[in-house]
Coordinates of N, CA and C in Angstrom, one line a residue:
X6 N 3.7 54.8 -97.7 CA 4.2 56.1 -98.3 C 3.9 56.0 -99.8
X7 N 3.1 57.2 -100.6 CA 3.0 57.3 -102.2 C 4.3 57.3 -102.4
X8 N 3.4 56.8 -103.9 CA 5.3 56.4 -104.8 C 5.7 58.1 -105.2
X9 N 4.8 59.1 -105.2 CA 5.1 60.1 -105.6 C 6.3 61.0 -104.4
X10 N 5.7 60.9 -102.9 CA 6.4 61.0 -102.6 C 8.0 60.0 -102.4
X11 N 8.0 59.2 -102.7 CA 9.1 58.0 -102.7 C 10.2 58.9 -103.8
X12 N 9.7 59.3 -104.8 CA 10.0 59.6 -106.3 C 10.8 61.0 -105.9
X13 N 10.3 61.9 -105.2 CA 10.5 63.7 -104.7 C 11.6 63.0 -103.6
X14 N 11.9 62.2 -102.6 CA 12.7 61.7 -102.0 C 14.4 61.3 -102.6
X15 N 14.3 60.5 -103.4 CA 14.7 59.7 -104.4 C 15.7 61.1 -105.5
X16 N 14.7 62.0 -105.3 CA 15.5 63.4 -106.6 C 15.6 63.9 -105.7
X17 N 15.6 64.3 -104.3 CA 16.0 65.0 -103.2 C 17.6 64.8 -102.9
X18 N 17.5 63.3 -103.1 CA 18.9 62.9 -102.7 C 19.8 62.7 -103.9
X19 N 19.2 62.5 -105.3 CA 20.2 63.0 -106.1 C 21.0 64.5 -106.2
X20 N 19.6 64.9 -106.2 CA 20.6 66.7 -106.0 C 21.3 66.9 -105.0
X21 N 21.3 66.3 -104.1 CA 22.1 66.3 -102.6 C 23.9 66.0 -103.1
X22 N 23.5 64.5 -103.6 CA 24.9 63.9 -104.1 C 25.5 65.0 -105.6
X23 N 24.5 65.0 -106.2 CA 25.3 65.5 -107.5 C 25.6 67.4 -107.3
X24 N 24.9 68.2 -105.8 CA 25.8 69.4 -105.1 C 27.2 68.5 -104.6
X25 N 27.0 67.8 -104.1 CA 28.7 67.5 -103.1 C 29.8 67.3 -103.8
X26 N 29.6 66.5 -105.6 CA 30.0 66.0 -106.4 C 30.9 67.3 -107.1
X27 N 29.6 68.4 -107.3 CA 30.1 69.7 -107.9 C 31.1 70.3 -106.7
X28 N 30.6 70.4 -105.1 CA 30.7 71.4 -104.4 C 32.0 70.8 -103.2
X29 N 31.8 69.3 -103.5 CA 32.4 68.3 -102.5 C 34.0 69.4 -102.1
X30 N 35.0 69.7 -103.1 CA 36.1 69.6 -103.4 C 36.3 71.2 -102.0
X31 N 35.5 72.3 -103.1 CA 35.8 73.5 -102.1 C 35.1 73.3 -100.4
X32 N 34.7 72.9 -100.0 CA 33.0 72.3 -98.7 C 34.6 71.9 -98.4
X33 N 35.4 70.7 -98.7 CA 36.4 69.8 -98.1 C 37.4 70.9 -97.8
X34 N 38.1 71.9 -99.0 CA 38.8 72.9 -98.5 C 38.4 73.8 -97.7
X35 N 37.2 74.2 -97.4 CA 37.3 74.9 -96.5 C 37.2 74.5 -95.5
X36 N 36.9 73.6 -95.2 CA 36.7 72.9 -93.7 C 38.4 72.8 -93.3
X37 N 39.2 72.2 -94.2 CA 40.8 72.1 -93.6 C 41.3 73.7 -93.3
X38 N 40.6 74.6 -94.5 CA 41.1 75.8 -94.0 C 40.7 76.6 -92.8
X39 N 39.4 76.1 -92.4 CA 39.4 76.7 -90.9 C 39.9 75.3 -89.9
X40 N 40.3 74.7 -90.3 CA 40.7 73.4 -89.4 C 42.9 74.3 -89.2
X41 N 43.0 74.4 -90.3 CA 44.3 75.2 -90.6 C 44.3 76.5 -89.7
X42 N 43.6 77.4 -89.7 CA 43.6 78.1 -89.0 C 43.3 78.2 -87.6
X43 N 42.5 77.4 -87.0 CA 42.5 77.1 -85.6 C 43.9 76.3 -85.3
X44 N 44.4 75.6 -85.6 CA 45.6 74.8 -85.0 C 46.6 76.2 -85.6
X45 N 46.8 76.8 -86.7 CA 47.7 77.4 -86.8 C 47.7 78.6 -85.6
X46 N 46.8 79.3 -85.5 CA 46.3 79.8 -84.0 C 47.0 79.9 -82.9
X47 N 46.8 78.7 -82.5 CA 47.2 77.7 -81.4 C 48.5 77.7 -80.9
X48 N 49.1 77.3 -82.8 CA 50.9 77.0 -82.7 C 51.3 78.6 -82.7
X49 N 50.7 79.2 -82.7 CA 51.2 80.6 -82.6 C 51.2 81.4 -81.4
X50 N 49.9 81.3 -80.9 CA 50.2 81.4 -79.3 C 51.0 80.6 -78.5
X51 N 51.2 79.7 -78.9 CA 52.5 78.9 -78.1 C 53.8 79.0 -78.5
X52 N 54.2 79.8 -79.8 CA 55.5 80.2 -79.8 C 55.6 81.7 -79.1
X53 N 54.5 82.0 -79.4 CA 54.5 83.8 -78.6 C 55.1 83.2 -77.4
X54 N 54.3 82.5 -76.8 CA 54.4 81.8 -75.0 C 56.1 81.7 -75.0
X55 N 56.5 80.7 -75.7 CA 57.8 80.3 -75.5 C 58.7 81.6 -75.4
X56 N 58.3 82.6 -77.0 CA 59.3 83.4 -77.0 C 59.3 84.2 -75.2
X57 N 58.1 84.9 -75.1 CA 58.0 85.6 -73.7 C 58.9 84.8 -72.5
X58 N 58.8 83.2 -72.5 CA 59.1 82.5 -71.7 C 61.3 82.9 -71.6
X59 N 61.8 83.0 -72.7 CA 62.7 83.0 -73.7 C 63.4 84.3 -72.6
X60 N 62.6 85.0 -73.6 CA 62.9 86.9 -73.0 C 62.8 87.0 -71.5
X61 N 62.0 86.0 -70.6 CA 62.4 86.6 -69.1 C 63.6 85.8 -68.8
X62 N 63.8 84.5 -69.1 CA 65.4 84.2 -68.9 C 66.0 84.6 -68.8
X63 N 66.2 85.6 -70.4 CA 67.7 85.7 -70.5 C 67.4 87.1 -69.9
X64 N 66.4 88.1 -69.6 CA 66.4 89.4 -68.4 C 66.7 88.9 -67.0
X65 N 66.2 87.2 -66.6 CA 66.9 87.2 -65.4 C 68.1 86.7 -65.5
X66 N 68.6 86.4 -66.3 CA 70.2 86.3 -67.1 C 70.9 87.4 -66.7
X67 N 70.2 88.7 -66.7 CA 71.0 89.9 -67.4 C 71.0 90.1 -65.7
X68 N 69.6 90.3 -64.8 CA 70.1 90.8 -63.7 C 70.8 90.0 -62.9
X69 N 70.9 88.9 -62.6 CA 72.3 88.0 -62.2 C 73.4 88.5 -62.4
X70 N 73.8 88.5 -64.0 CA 75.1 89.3 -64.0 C 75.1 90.8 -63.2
X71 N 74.6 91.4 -63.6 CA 74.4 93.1 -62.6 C 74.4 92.9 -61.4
X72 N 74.1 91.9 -60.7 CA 74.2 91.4 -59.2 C 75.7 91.1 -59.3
X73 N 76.0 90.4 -60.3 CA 77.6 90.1 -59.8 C 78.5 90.8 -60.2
X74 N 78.0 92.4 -60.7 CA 79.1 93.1 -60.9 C 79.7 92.8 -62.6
X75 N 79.0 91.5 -63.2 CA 79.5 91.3 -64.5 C 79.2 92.2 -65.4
X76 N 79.9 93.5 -66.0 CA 79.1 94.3 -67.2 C 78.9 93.7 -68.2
X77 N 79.9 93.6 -68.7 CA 80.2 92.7 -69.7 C 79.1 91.4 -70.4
X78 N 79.1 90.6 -69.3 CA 77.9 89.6 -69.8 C 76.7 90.4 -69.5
X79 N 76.4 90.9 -68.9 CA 74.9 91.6 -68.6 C 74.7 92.5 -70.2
X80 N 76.1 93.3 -70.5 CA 75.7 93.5 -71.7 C 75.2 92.9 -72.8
X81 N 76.0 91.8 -72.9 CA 75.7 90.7 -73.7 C 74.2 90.2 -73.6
X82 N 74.0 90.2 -72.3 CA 71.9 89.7 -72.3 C 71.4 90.5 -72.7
X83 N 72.0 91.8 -72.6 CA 70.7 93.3 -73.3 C 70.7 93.1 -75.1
X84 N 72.0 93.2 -75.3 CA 71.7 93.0 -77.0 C 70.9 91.8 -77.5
X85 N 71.1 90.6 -76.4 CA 70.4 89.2 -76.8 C 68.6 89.8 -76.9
X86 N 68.3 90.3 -75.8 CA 67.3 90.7 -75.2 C 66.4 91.9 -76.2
X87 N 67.5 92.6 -77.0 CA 66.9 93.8 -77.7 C 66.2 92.8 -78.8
X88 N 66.2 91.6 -79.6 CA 66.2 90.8 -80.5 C 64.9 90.2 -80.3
X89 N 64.6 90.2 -78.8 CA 63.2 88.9 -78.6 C 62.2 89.7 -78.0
X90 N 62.8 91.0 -77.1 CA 61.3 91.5 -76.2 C 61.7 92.6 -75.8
X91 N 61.3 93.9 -76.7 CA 61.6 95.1 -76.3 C 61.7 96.0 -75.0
X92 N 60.1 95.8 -74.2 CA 60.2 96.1 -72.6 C 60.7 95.0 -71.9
X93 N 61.5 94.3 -72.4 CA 62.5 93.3 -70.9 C 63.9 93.9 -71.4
X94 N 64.5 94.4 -72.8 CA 65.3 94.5 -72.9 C 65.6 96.2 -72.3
X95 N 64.5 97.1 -72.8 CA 64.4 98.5 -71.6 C 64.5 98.6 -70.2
X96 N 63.8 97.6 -70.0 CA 64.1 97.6 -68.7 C 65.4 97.3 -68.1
X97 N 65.8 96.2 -68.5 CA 67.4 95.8 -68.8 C 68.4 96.5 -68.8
X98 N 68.2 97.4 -69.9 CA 69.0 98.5 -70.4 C 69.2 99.3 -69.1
X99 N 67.9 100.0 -69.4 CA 68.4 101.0 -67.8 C 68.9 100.4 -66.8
X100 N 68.9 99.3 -66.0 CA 69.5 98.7 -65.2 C 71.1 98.6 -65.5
X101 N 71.4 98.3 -66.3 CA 72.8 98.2 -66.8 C 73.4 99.3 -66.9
X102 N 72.5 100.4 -67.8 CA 73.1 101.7 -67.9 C 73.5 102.3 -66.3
X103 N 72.1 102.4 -65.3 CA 73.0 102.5 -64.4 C 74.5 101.9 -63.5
X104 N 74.5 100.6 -63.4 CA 75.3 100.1 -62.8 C 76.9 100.2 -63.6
X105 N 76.8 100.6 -65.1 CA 78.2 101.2 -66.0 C 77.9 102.7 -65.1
X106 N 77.1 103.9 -65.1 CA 77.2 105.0 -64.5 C 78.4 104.5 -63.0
X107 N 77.5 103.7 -62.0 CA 78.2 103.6 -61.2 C 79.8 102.9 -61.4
X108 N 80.0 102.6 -61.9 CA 81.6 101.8 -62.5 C 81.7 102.7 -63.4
X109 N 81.8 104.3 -63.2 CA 82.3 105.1 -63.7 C 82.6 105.0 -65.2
X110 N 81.6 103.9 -66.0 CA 81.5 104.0 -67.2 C 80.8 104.6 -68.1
X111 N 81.1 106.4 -68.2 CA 79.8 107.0 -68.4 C 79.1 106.8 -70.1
X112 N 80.5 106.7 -71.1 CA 80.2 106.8 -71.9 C 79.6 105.4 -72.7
X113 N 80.0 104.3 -72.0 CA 79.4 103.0 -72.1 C 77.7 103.0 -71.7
X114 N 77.3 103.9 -70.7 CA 76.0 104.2 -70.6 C 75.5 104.6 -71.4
X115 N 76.1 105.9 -72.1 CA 75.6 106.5 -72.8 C 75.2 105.6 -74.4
X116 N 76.5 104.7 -74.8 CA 76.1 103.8 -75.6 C 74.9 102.9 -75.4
X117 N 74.4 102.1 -74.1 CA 73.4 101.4 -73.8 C 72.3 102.1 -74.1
X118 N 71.9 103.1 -73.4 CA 71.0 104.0 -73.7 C 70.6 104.3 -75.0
X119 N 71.3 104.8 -75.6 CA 71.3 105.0 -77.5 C 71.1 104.2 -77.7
X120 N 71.5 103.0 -77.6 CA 71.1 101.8 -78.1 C 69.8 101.0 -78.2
X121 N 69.0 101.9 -76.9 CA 67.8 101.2 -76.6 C 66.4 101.5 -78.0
X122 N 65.5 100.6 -78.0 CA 64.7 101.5 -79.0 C 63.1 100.8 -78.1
X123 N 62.9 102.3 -76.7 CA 62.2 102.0 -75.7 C 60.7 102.3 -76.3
X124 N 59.9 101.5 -75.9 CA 58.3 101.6 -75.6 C 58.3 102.7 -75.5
X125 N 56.9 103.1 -75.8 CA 56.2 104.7 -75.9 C 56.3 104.8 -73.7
X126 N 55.9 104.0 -73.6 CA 55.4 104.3 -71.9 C 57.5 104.7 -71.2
X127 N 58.2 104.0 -71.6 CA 59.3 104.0 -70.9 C 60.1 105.1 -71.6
X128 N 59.9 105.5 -73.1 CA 60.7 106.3 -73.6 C 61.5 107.5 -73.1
X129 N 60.0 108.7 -72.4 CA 60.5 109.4 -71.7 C 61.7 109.5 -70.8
X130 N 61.6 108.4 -69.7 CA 62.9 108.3 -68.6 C 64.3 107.9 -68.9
X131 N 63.8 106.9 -70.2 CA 65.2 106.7 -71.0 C 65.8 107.7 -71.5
X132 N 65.1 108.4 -72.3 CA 65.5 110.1 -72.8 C 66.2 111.1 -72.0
X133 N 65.7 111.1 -70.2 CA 65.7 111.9 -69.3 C 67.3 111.2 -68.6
X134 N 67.1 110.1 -68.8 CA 68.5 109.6 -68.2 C 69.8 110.1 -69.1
X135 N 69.7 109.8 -70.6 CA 70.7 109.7 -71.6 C 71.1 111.3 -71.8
X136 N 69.9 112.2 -71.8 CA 70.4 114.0 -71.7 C 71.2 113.9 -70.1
X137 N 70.8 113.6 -69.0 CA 71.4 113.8 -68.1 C 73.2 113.7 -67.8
X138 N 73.2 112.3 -68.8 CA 74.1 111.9 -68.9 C 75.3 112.6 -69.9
X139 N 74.4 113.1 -70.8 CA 75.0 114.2 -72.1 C 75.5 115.0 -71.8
X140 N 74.8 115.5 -70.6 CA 75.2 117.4 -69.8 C 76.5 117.3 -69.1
X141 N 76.3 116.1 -68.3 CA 77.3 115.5 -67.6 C 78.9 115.6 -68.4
X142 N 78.4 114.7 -70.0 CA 79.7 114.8 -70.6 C 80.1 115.8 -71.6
X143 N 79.4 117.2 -71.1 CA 79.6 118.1 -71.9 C 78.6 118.3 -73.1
X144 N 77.7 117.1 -73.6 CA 77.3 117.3 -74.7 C 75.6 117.8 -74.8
X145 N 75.7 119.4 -74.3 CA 74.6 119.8 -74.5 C 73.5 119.8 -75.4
X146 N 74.2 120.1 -76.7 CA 73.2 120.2 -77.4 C 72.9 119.3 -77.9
X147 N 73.3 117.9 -77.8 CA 72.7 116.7 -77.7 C 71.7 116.2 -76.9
X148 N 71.7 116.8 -76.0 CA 70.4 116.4 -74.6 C 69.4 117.9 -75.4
X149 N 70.1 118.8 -75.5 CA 68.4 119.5 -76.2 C 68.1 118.8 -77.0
X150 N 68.6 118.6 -78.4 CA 67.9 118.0 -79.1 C 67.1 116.7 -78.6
X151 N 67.2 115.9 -77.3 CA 66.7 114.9 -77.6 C 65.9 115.1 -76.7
X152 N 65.7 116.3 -76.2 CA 64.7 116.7 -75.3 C 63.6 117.9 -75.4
X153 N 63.7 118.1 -76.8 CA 63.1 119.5 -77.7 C 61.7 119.5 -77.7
X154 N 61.1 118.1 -78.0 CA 59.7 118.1 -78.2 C 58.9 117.7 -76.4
X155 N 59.8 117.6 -75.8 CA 59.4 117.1 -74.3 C 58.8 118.4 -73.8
X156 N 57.5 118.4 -72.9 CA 57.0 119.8 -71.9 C 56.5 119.2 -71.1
X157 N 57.0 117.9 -70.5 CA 56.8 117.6 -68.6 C 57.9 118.4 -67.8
X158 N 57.5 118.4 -66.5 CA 58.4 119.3 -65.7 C 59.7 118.6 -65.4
X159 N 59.9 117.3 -65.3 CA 61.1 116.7 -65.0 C 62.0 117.2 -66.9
X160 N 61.1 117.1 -67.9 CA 61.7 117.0 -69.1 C 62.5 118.7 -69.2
X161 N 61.3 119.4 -68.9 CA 62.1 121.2 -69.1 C 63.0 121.3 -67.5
X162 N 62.9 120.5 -66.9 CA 63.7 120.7 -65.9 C 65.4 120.7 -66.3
X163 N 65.0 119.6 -67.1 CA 66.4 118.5 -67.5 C 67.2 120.0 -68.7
X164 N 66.2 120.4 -69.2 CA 66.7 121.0 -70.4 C 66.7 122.5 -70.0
X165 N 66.7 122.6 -68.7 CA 66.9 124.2 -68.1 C 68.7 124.0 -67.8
X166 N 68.9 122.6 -67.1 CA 70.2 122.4 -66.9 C 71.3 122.1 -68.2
X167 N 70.7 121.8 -68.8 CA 71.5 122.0 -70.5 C 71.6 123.0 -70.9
X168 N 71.0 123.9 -70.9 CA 70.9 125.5 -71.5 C 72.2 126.4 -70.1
X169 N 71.5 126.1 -68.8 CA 72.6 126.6 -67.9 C 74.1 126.2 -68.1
X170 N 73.9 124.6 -68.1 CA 75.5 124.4 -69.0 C 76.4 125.0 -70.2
X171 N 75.0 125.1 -71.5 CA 75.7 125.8 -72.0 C 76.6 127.6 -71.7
X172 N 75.7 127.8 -70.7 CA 75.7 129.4 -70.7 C 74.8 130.3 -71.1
X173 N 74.0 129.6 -71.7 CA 72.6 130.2 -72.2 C 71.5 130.6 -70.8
X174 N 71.8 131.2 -70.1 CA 71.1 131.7 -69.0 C 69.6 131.9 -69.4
X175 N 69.7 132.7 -70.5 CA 68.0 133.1 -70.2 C 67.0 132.2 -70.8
X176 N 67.4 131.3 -71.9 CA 66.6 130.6 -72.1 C 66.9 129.6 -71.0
X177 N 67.7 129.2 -70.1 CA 67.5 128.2 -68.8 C 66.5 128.8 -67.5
X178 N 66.3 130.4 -67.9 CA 65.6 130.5 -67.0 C 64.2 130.1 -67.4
X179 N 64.2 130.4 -68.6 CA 62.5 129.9 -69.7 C 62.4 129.0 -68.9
X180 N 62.7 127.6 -69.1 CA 62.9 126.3 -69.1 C 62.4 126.0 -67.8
X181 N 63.2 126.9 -66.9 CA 63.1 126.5 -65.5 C 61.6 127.0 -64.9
X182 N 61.3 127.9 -65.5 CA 59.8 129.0 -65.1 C 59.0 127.9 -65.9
X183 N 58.9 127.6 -67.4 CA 58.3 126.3 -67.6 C 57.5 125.4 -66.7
X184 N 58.9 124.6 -66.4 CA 58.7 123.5 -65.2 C 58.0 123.9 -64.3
X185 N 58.0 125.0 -63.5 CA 57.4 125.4 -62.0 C 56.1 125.5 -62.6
X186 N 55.5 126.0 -63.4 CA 54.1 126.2 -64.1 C 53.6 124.9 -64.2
X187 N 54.4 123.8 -64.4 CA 53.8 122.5 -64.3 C 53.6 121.9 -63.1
X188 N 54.3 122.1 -62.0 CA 54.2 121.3 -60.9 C 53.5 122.2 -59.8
X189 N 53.1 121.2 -58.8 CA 52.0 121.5 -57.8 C 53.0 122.4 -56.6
X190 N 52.0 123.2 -56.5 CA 52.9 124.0 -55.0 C 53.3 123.1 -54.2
X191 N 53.1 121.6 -54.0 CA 54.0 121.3 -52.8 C 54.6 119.8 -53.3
X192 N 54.7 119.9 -54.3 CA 55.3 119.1 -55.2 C 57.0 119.4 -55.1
X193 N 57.6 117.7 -54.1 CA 58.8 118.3 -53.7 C 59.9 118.2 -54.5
X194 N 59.5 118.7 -56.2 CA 60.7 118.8 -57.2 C 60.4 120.3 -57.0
X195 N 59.7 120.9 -56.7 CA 59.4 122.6 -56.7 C 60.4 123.1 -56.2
X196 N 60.7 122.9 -55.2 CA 62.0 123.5 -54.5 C 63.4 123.9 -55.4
X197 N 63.8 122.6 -55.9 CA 64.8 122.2 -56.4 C 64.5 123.2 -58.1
X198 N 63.8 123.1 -58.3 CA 63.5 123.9 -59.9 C 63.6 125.3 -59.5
X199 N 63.3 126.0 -58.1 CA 63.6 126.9 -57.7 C 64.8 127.5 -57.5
X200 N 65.6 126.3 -57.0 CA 66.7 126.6 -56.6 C 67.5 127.2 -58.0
X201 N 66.9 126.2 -58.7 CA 68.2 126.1 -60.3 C 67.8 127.2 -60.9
X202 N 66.5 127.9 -60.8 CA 66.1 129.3 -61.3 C 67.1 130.2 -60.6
X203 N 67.3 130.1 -59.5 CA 67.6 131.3 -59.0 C 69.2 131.7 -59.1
X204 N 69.6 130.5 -59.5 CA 70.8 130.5 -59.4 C 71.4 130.7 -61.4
X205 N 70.1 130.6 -62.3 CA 70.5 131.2 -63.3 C 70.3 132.3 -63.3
X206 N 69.6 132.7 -62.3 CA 69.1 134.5 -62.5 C 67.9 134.9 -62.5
X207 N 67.3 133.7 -62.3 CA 65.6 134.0 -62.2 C 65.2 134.9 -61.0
X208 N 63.9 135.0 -61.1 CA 63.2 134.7 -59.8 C 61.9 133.9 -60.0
X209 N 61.9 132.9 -58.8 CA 60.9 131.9 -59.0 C 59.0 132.6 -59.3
X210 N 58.2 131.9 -59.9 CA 56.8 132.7 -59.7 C 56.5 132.6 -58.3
X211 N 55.5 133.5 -57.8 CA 54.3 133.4 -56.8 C 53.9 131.8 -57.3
X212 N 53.3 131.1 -55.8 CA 52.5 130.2 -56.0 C 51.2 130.5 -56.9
X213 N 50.4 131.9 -56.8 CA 49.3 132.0 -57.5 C 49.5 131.9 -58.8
X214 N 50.9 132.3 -59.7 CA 51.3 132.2 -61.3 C 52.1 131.1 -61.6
X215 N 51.6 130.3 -60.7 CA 52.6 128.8 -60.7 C 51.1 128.1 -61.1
X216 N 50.1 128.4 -61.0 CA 49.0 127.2 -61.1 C 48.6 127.1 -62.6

């Protein structure tokens, strides 16, 4: 080998060492900091894991108790449950809320329910249960308002029977003509939305101004 190249070798590898020397320090931090970031990662999806693992316990915590008739503790798993995993604790909730309905505890439902702060997907039914429950305890215009921005047919259904409660007839007829405009001719809530028309004073549409 020429000494010249020997020489271009020789200053190849000084500039090598005297970059690492300048460059050594940040090259070493960043390697820990993606070394940091993968493991931190890692430890993160394994606490997600646990928490999830966490949240179905204590949900099958909660329906145990509701099996055995315990309100009380079942309550106690929903509040635990609102803290770690919102759709186990929804789900929960309504479970509970009904089995206080059934043990004739309406207004304890009604607190469960309020209490819930449900997923976009579950909101609706939660909503639909808690007005139902409102009408029930007299408190109408609490189920409208929480049912004002709602136009599914189960939702103007719900809020034809809050307006009938109040005595507000004609706008329960609205409500109820609404609904039928949403549902299919042989859609078997049709009947029943009929029924509650006619009995505020409606009369139901033709199938042909129902579509």
């Amino acid at each position: 080998m020429a000494i010249d190249d020997l020489l271009d070798e020789h200053e190849q590898s000084e500039r090598v060492r005297s970059w690492l020397r300048n460059n050594g320090a940040g090259l070493l931090g960043g390697v820990i900091l993606g070394l940091g970031v993968i493991f931190g990662w890692q430890w993160w999806q394994k606490s997600q894991a646990g928490k999830k693992e966490q949240a179905y316990q204590a949900y099958q915590a909660a329906v145990e108790d509701l099996s055995k008739g315990d309100l009380k503790q079942a309550k106690g798993a929903v509040d635990s449950l609102m803290k770690e995993d919102e759709l186990y604790a929804d789900v929960a909730g309504l479970q509970l809320a009904k089995a206080q309905i059934q043990a004739g505890e309406r207004g304890a439902a009604i607190a469960t329910l309020r209490g819930l702060t449900p997923v976009d997907s579950l909101r609706p039914l939660v909503n639909l249960r808690l007005a139902r429950l409102l009408i029930d305890t007299g408190k109408h215009d609490d189920a409208l308002k929480l049912l004002d921005k709602a136009d599914d047919a189960s939702s103007l259904e719900v809020r034809g029977d809050a307006l009938l409660a109040a005595g507000k007839l004609k706008e329960a007829q609205d409500a109820y003509t609404r609904a039928l405009t949403t549902l299919d001719v042989v859609s078997p809530q049709r009947r029943l939305v009929e029924l509650k028309l006619i009995h505020a004073g409606g009369t139901p549409p033709k199938s042909g101004d129902a579509a």
